[in-house]
Coordinates of C-alpha atoms in Angstrom, one line a residue:
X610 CA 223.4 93.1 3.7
X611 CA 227.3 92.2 3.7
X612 CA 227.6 96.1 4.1
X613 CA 225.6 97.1 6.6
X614 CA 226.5 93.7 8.6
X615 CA 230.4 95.2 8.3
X616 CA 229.4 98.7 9.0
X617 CA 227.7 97.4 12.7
X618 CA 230.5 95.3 13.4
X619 CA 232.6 98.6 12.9
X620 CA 230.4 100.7 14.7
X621 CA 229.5 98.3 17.5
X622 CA 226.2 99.5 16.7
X623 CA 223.3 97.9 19.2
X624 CA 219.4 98.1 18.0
X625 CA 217.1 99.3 20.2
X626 CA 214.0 97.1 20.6
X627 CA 212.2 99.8 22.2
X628 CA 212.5 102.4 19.1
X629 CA 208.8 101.7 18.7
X630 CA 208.2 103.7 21.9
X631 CA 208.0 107.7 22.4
X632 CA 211.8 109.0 22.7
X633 CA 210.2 111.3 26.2
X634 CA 209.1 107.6 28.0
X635 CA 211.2 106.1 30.2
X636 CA 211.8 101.9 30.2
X637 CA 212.1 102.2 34.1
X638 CA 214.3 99.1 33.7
X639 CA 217.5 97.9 35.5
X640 CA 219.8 94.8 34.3
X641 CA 222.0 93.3 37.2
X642 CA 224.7 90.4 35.9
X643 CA 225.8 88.1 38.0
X644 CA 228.3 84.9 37.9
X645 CA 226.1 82.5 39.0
X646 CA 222.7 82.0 40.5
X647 CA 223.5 78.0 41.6
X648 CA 224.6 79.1 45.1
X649 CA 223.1 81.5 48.1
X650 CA 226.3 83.9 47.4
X651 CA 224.4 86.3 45.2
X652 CA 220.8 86.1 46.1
X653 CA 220.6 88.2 49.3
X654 CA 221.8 91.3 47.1
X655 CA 219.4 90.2 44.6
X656 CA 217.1 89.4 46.6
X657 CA 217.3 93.2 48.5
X658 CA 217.6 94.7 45.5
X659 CA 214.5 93.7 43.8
X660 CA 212.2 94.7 46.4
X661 CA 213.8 98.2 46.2
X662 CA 214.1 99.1 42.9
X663 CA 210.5 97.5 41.9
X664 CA 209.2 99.6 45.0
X665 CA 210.4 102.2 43.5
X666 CA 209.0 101.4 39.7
X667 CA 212.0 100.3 38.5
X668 CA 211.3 96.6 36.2
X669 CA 214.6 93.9 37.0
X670 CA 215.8 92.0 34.4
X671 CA 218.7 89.7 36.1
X672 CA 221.3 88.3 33.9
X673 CA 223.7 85.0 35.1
X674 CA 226.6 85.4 32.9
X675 CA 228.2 81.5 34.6
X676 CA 231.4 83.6 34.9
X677 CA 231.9 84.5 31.0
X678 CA 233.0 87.4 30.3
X679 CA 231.5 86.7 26.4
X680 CA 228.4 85.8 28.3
X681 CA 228.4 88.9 30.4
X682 CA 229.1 91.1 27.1
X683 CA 226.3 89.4 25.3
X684 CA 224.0 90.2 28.6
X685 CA 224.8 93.7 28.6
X686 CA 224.4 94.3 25.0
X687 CA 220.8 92.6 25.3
X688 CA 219.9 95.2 28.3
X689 CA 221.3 97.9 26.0
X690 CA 218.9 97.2 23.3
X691 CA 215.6 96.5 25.5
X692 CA 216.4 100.6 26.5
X693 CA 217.3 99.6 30.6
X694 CA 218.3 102.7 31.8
X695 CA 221.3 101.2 34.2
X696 CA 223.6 98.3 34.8
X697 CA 224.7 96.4 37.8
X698 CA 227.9 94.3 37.1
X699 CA 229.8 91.9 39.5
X700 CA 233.0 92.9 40.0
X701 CA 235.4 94.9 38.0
X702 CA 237.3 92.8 35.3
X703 CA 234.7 93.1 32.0
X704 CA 235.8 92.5 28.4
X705 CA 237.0 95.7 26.3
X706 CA 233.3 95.1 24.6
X707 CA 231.7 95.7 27.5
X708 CA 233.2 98.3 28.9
X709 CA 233.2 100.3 25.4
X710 CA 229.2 99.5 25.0
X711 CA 228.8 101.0 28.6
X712 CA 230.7 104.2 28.1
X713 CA 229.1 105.1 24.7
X714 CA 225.7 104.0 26.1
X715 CA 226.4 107.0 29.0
X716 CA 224.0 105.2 31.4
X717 CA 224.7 105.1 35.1
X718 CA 226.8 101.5 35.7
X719 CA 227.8 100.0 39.0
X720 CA 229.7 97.8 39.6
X721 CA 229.9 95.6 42.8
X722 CA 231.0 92.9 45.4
X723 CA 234.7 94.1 44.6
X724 CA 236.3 97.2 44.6
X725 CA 239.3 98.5 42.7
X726 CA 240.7 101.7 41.8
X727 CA 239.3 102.6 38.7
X728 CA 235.3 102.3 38.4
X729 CA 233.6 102.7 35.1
X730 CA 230.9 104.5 36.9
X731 CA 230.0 103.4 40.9
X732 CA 231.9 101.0 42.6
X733 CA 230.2 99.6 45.8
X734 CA 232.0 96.5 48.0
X735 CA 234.3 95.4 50.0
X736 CA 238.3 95.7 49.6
X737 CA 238.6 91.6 48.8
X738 CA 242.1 92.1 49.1
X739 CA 242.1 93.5 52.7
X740 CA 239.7 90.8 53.9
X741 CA 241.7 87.9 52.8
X742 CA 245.4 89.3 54.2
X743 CA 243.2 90.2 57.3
X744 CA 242.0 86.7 57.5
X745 CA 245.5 85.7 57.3
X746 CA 247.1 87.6 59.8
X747 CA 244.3 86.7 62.0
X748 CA 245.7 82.9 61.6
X749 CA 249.0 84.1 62.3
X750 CA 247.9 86.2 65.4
X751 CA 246.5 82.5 67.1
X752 CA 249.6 81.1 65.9
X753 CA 249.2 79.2 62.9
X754 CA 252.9 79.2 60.8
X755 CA 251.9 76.9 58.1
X756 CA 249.3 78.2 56.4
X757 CA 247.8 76.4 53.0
X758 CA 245.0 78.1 50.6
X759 CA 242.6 77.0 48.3
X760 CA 240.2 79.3 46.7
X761 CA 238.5 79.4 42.9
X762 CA 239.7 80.2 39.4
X763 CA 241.0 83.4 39.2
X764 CA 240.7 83.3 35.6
X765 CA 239.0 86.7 34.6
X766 CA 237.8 86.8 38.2
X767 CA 239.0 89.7 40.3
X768 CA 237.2 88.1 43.6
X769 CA 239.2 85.4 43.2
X770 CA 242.6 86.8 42.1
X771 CA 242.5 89.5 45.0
X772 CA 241.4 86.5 47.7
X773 CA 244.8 84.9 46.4
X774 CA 246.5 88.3 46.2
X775 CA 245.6 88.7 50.0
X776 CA 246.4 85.4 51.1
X777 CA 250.1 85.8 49.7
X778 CA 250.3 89.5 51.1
X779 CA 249.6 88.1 54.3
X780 CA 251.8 85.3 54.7
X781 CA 254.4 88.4 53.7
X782 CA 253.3 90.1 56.9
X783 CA 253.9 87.3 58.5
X784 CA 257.2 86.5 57.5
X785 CA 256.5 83.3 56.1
X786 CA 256.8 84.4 52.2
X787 CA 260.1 82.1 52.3
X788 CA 257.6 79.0 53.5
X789 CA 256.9 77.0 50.8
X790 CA 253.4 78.0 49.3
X791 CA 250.8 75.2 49.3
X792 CA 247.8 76.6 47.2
X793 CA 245.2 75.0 45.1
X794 CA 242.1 76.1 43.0
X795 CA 238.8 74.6 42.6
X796 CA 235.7 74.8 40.9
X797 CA 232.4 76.3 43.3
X798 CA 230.9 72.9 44.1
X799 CA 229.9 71.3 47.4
X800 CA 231.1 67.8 46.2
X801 CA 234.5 69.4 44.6
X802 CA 235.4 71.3 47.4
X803 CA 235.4 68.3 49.8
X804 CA 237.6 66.0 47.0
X805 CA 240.0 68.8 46.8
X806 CA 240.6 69.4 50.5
X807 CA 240.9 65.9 50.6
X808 CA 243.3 66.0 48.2
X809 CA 244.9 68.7 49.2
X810 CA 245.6 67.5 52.8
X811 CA 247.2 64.3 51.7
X812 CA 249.4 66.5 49.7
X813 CA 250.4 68.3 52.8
X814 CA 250.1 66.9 55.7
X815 CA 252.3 68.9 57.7
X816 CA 249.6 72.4 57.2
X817 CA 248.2 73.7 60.9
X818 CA 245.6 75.9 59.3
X819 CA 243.9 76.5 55.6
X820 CA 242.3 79.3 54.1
X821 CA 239.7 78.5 52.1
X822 CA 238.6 81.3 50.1
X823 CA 234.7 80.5 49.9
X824 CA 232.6 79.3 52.5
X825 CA 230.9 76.4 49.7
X826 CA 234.0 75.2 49.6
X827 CA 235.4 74.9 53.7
X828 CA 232.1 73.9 54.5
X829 CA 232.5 70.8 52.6
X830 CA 235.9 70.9 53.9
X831 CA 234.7 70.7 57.3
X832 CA 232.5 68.1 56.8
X833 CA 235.2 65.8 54.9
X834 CA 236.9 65.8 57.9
X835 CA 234.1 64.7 60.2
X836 CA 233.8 61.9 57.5
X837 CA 237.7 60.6 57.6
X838 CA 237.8 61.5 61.3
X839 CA 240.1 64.4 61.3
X840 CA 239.7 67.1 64.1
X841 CA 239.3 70.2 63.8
X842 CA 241.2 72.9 64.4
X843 CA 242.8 70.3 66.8
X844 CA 244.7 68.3 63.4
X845 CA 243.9 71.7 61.3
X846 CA 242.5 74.5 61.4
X847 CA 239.9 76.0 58.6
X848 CA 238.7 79.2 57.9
X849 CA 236.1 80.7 55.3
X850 CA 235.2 83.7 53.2
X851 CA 231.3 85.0 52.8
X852 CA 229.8 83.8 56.0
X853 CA 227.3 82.0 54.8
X854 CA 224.4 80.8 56.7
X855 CA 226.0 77.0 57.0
X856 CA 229.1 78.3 58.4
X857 CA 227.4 79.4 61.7
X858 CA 225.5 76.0 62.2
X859 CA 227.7 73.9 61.2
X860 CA 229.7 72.1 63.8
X861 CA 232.4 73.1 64.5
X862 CA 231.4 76.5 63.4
X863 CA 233.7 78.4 60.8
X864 CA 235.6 81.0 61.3
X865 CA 235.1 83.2 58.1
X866 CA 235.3 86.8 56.5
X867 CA 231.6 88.2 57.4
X868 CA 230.9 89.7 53.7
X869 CA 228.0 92.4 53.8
X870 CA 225.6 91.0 51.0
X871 CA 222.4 92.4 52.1
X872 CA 223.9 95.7 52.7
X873 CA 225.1 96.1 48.9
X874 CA 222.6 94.9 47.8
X875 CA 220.5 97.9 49.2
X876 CA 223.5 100.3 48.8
X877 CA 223.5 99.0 45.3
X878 CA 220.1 99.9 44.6
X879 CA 219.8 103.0 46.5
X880 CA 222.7 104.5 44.6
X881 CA 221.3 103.4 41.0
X882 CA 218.3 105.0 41.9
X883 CA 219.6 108.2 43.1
X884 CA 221.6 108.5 39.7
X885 CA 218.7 107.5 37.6
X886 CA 217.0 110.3 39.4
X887 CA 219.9 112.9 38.8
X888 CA 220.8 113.4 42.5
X889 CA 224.3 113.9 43.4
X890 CA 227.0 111.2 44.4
X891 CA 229.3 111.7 46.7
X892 CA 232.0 108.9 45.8
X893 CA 233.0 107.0 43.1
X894 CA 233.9 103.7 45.7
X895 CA 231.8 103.0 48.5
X896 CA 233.2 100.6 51.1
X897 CA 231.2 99.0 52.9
X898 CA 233.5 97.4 55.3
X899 CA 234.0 93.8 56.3
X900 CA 234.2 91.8 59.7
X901 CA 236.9 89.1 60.2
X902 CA 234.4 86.2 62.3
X903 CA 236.2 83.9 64.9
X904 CA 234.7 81.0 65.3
X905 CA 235.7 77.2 66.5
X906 CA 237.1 76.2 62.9
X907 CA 240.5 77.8 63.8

């Protein structure tokens, strides 16, 4: 037993539950990993993309890796082993595991939400990077000069990392990179988000605008400040990422990064099912685009 444990560890060797089954049938199954499944972020691609790969025969099996890259491994090796027939990641930082177990498995894989220069398979998203410096130089265009940020843990989370990235390559653009830079992280979390803005701007007082690098969190920013009386964008200005149902209805309205969710989700699904069905793709990264929305909030 010692042996043959060592000789799987070597190997990286993954059983297939569905040996039992004739090598010609097809599992018609696809696994999709995603961060989280607490918040609306994810579940209009989801939601898209089960309707169109079950109309099309293909069985779902949806995987919430709560932003573990361990967790995701473990997910992916799981779908390996049931026999699904392609993976849908969230963005593109994986653990060497993963992305080993997905190039021996020569499956179609693709990854989305963020896109990067070097896919393991299908990339389709938006350039997280350009939408946050856009956002930026959007603030700086109505003339906002001091500019604060607070997004999520970058930690083994490229969205995150590349909203930051953004942020400081726009305040370059702006020539404000000698300004000194008032950023925070924060967990995802309605109740969070509101402390730390809270926080944040009795740290620094002397901002004009924030750019908040989720709409959870500068919706509960908003709302902080209708609690402790602060106007905005009159005493500061807040603007969003994901455009999120709240941010249009809530009052005043948030500006925000308009992030197409329904769209990959159906781009997603449309292109794993192409390659499942041996059809030719024509790029490696597909961009969907992004809108930069101006609302009241700034």
């Amino acid at each position: 037993r010692a042996r043959v444990e060592d000789a799987i560890r070597k190997l990286d060797y993954i059983p297939n539950r569905m040996a039992g089954s004739l090598s010609s049938q097809k599992n018609q199954m696809v696994a999709v990993v995603v961060p989280s499944i607490n918040h609306s972020i994810f579940a209009e691609a989801l939601d898209i993309m089960s309707d169109l790969f079950e109309s099309n025969g293909y069985q779902v099996l949806i995987g919430n890796s709560g932003w573990s890259l361990d967790k995701e491994s473990d997910l992916v090796k799981t779908a390996l082993s049931r026999g699904a027939e392609g993976i849908v990641l969230t963005g593109y930082t994986h653990s060497p595991e993963t992305i080993s177990m997905i190039q021996r498995s020569h499956i179609p894989t693709i990854e989305m939400w963020n896109i990067g220069p070097n896919p393991i398979d299908i990339m389709v998203g938006i350039s997280i990077f350009n939408a946050a410096k856009d956002m930026v130089l959007t603030l700086g265009r109505k003339g906002y000069r001091r500019i604060g940020y607070i997004g999520g843990p970058t930690e083994n989370n490229d969205r995150f990392l590349q909203r930051e990235a953004g942020f400081l390559d726009g305040l370059e653009r702006l020539g404000l990179k000698d300004e000194p830079l008032n950023m925070m992280q924060c967990t995802l979390d309605y109740e969070v988000g509101a402390h730390s803005f809270l926080r944040f701007w009795e740290k620094h007082p002397n901002l004009d605008a924030i750019f908040i690098a989720s709409d959870i969190l500068a919706v509960s920013a908003l709302l902080a400040c209708i609690s402790k009386g602060i106007k905005v964008p009159q005493d500061i200005a807040i603007a969003g990422f994901d455009d999120a149902p709240l941010s249009r209805i809530v009052t005043p309205s948030l500006t925000t990064v308009r992030f197409p969710r329904a769209l990959i989700g159906q781009v997603v699904a449309e292109t794993m099912i192409n390659r499942l069905e041996n059809k030719t793709i024509e790029t490696r990264v597909i961009d969907l685009g992004y809108e930069i929305i101006e609302r009241d909030s700034a």
